[in-house]
Coordinates of C-alpha atoms in Angstrom, one line a residue:
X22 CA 111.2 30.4 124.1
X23 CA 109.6 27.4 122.7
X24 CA 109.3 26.0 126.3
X25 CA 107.4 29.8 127.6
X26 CA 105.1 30.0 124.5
X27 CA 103.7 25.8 125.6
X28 CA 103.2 27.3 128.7
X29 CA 101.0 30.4 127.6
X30 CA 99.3 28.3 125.2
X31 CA 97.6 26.7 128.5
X32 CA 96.1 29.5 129.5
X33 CA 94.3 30.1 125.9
X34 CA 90.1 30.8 127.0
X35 CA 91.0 31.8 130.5
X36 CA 92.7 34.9 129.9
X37 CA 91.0 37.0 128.3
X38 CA 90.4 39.7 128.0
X39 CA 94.2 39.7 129.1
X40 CA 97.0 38.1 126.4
X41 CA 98.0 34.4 127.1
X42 CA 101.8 34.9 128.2
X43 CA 104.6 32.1 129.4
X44 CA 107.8 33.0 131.1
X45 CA 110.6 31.0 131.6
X46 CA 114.1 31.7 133.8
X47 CA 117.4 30.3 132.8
X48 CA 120.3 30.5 134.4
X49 CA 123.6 28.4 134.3
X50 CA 121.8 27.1 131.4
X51 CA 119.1 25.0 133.2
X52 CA 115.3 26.2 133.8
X53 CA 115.3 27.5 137.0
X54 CA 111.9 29.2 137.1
X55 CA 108.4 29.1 134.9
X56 CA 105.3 30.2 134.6
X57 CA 102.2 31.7 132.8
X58 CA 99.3 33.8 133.1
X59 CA 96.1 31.5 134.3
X60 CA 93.1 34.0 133.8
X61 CA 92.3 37.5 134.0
X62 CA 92.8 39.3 137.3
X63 CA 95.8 36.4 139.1
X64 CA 99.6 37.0 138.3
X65 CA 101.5 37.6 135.4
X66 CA 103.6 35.1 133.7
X67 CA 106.7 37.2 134.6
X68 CA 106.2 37.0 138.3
X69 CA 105.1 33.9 138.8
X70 CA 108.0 32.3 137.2
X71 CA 110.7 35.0 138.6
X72 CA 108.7 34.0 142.2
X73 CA 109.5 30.2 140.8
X74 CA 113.1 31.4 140.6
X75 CA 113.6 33.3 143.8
X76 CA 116.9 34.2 144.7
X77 CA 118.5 32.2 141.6
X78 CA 117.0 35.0 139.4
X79 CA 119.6 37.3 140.2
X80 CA 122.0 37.3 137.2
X81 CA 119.3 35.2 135.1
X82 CA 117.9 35.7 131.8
X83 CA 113.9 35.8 131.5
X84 CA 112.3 34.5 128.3
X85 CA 108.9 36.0 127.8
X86 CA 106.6 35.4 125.0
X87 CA 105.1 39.1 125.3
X88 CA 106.8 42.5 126.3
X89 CA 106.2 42.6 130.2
X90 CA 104.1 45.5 131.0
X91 CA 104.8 48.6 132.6
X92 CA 101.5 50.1 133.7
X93 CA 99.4 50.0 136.7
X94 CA 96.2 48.2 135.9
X95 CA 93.3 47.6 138.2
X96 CA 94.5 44.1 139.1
X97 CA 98.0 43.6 138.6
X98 CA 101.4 45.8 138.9
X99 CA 103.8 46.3 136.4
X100 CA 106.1 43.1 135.4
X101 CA 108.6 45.7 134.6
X102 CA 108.8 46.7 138.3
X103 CA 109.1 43.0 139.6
X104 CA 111.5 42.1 136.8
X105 CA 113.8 45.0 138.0
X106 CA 113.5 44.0 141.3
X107 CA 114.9 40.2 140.8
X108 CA 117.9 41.4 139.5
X109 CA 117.7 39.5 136.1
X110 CA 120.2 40.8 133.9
X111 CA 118.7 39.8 130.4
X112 CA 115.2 39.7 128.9
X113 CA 114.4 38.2 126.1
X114 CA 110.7 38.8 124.4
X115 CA 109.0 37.2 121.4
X116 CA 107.2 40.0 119.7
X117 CA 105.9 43.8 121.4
X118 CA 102.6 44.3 122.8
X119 CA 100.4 46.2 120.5
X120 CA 98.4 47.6 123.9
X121 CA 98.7 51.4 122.9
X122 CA 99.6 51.4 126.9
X123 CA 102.3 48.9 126.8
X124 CA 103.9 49.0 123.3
X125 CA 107.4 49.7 123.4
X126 CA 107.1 51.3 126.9
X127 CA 108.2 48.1 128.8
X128 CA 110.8 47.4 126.6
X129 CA 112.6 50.8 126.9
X130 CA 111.7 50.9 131.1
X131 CA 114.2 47.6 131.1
X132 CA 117.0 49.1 128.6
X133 CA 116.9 52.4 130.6
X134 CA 118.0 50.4 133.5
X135 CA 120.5 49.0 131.6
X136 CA 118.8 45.3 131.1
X137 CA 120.1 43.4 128.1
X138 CA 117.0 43.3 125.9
X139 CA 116.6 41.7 122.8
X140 CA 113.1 40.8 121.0
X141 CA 111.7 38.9 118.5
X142 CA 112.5 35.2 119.1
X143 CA 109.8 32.9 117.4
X144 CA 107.9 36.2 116.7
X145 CA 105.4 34.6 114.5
X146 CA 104.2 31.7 116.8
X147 CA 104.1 34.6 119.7
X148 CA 102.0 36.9 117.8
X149 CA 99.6 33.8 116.0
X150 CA 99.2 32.6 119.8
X151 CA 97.6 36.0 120.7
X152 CA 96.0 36.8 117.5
X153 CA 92.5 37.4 119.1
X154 CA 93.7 40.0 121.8
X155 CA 96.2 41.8 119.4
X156 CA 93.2 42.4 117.5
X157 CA 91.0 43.8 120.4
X158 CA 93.3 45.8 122.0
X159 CA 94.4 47.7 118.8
X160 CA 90.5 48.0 116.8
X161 CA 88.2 47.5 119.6
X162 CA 86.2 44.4 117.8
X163 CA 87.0 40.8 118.5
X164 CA 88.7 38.5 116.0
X165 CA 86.3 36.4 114.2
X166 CA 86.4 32.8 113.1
X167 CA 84.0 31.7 110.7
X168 CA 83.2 27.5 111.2
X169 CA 82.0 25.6 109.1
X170 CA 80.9 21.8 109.1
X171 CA 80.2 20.6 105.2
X172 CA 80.2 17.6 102.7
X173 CA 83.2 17.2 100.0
X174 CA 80.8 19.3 98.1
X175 CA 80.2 22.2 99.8
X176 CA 76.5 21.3 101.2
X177 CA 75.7 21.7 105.2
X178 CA 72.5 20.5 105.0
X179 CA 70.4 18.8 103.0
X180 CA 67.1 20.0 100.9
X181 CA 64.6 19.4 104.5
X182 CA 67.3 21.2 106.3
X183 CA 68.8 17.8 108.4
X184 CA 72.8 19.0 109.3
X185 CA 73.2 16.0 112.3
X186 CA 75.6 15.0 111.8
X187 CA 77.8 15.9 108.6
X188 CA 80.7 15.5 110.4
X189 CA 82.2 12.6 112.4
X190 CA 83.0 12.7 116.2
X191 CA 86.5 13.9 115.9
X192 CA 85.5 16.9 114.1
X193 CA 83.2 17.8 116.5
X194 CA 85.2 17.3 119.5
X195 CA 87.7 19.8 118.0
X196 CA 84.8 22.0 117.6
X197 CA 84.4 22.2 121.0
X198 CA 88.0 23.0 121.5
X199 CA 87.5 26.1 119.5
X200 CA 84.9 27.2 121.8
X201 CA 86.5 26.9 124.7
X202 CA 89.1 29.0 123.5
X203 CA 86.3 31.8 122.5
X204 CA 85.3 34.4 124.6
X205 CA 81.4 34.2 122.4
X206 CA 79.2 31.7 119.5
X207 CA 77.9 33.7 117.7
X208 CA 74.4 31.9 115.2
X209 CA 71.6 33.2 113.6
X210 CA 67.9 32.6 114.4
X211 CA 67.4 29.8 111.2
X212 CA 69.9 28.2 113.5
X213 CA 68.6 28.2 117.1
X214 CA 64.8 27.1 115.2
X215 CA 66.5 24.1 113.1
X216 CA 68.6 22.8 115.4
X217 CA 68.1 24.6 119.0
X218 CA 71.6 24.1 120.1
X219 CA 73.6 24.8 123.6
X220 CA 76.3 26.7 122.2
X221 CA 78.4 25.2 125.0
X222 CA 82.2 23.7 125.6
X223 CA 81.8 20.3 125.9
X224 CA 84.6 19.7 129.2
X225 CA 85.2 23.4 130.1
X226 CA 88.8 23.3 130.2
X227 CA 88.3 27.2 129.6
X228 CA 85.3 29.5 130.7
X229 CA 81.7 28.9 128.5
X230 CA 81.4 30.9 126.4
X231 CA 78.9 33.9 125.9
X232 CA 76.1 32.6 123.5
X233 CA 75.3 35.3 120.6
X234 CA 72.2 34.9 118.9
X235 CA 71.2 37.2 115.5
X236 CA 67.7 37.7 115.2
X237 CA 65.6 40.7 113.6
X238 CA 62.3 39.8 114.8
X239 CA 63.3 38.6 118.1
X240 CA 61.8 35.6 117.3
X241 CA 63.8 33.2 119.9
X242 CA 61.8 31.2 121.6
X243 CA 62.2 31.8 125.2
X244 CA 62.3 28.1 125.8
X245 CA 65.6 27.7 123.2
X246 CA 68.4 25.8 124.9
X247 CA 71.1 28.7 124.2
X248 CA 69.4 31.0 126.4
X249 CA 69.4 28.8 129.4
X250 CA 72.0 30.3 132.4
X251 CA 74.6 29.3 132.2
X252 CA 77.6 30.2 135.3
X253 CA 80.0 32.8 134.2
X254 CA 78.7 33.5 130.8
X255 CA 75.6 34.9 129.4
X256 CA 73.2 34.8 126.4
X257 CA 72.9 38.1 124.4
X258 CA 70.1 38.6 121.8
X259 CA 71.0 40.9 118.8
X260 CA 68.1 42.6 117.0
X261 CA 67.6 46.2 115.9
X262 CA 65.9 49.0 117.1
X263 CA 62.8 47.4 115.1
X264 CA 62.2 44.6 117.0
X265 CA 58.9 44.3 118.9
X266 CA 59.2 46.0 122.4
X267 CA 56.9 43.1 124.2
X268 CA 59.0 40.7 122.7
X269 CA 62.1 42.4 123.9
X270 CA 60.6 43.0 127.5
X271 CA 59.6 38.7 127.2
X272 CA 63.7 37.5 126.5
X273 CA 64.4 40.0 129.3
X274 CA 62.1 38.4 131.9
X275 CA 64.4 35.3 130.9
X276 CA 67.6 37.3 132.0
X277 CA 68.4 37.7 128.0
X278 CA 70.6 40.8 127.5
X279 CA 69.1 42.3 124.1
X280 CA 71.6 44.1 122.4
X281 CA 70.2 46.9 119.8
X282 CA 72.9 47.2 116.7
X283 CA 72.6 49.4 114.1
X284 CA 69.7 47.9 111.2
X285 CA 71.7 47.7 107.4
X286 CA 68.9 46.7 104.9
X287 CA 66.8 45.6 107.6
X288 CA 69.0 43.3 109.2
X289 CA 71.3 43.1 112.3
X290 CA 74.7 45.7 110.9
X291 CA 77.4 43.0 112.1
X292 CA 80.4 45.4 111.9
X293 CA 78.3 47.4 114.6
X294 CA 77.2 44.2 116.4
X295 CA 81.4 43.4 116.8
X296 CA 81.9 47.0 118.3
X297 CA 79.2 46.5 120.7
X298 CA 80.6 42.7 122.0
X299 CA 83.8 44.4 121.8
X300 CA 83.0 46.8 124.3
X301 CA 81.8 44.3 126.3
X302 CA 85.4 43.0 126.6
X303 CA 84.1 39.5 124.3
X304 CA 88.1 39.7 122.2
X305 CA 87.2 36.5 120.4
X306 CA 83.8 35.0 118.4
X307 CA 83.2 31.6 116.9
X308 CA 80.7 32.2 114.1
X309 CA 78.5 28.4 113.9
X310 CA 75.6 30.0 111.7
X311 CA 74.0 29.4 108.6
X312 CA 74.5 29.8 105.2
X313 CA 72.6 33.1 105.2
X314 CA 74.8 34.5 108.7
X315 CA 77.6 32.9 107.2
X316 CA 77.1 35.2 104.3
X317 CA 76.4 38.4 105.6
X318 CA 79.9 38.1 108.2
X319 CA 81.7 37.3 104.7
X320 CA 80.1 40.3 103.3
X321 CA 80.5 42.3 106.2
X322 CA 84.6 42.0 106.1
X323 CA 83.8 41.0 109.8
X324 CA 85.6 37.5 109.5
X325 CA 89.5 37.6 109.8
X326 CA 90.0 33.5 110.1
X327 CA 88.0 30.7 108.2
X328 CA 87.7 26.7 109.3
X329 CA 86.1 24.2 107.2
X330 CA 85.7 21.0 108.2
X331 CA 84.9 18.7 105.1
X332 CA 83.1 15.4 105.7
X333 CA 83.9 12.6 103.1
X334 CA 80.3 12.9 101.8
X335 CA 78.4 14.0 98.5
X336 CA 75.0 15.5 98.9
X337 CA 75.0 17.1 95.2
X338 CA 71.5 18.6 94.1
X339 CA 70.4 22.4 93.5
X340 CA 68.1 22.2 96.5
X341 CA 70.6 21.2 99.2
X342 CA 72.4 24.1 101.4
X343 CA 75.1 25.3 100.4
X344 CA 77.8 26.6 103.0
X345 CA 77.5 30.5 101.7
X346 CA 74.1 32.1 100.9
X347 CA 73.9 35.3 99.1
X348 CA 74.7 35.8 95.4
X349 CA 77.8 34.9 94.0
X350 CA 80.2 37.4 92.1
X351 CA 80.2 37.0 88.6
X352 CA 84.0 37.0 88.4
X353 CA 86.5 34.4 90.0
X354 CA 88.8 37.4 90.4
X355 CA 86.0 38.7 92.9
X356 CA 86.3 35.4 94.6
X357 CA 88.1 35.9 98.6
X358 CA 91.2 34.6 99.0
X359 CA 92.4 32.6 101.6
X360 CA 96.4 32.3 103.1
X361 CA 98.2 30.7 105.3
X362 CA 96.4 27.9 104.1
X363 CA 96.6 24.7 106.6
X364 CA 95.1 21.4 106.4
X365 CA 95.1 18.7 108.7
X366 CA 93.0 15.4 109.5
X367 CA 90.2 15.0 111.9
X368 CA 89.3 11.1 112.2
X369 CA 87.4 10.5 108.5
X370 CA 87.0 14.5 108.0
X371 CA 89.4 16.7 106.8
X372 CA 90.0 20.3 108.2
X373 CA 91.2 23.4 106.0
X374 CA 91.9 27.0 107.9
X375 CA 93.2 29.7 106.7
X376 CA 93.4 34.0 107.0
X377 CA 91.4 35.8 104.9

């Protein structure tokens, strides 16, 4: 199992809106087959790695890091179908899949004809590994990760607004390893006018990804570098009904899509905004904003994942930017809590993530 969820771990930012699945074949106690889901729309993990096996699947046990599905989709047939047909005679699955379609279903299809089933093998590294699209498929809104680049002291930018960088190179290599394994970067418009930023994935080992900006006035200027086309992703404007129609119709010229979300106190309601990109099949967003976006999402309850990356560096000062805008509770036991707490180094920096 620990050899099928590597495998589905390569297929992180290409599957979505799909799950990232590996399968593996055993039999006589070797690998005999392998395999994993590449990207939305090609085979499963089940059949590729039971086509891997061919004849030697008969009698074989299939490790799966997902519960095969068992329903007729627009691209793909049902794993449960192909797994009967090899003539495995044991299954064994990591965690259920919380698709209302799928969960349980598959499962009891391969008891019914009688194969040995068992689940739940490294069950917390299958379901971490498909966190984004367990979220998706059971709310409708994407998971959300909150970045954030700051000094020792909480500051991510200094009193003239300079941010480049805080962080070394490391940190910011890994930050483009988060985005290639987003399915949207989401900023705010103080963002795109301080620092007019791509929003890209620096190597595209997975798709680019969609480039979400948050602005009430629609105050983007046409010219910014996030709303340049990019192949197989697009930039999307969020404003509210508000915004000024010629300015609208100008971003539009530019092949923008503006997306109208509900207004809450004049501003862009982000719980709404996450329905919208999640019916837009976007499962996953990489919030890079500013102390004032990074607020609201916080604010919101829109964020389920936070990741700081701390540069060894002291700003200090009342005037410098702090990483959360906003006002502060009064009480500590107001404060949000973080679990699942895990830090790690990146070069000079040091990275903290955790669950909220």
């Amino acid at each position: 199992m620990r050899r099928a969820l590597a495998l589905a771990a390569r297929g992180l930012g290409r599957t979505s809106p799909n799950p990232a699945v590996g399968a593996v074949v055993v039999r006589g106690g070797r690998i005999v087959g392998e395999g994993y889901h590449r990207r939305a729309g090609e085979p499963h993990a089940e059949l590729i790695a039971l086509r891997n096996a061919a004849a030697l699947a008969r009698g074989a046990t299939l490790y799966v890091t997902l519960e095969p599905c068992c329903h007729l989709d627009k691209r793909t047939p049902p794993c449960t179908e192909a797994i009967l047909s090899s003539g495995a005679k044991r299954v064994v699955i990591a965690t259920e899949d919380p698709n209302p379609k799928v969960s349980g279903r598959g499962i009891a299809r391969l008891r019914k004809h009688r194969i040995h089933t068992s689940v739940g093998i490294l069950r917390d590294r299958a379901e971490r590994l498909n966190e984004t699209y367990a979220r998706w498929v059971s709310t409708g809104r994407p998971f959300v990760t909150l970045k954030i680049a700051s000094t020792f002291d909480g500051k991510i930018a200094t009193s003239s607004g300079e941010s480049r960088w805080i962080t070394g190179a490391r940190a910011r290599d890994y930050t483009h390893r988060l985005r290639e394994r987003v399915d949207a970067v989401l900023v705010g418009l103080g963002t795109v006018l301080a620092d007019d930023p791509e929003l890209t994935a620096r190597g595209g080992r997975g798709r680019s990804p969609h480039r979400v900006i948050v602005d009430e006035r629609l105050a983007t200027p046409p010219t910014a570098r996030a709303l340049r086309p990019r192949l197989g992703s697009a930039a999307i404007v969020a404003t509210t009904g508000l915004a000024p129609s010629a300015r609208r119709r100008r971003l539009e010229r530019r092949g923008v899509r503006v997306l109208t979300a509900r207004s809450r106190d004049g501003m862009v309601d982000l719980r709404d905004l996450m329905r919208r990109l999640g019916a837009m099949d976007i499962t996953s967003v990489l919030i890079e904003g500013g102390a004032e976006i990074n607020a609201s999402a916080l604010r919101s309850g829109v964020v389920q994942k936070v990741v700081v990356m701390y540069a060894p560096k002291l700003l200090g000062g009342r005037d410098a930017i702090g990483a959360i805008g906003g006002r502060s509770p009064k009480r500590l036991d107001d404060a949000m809590n973080l679990r699942d707490v895990v830090v790690r180094r990146l070069g000079e920096d040091v990275m903290v993530e955790g669950y909220l």
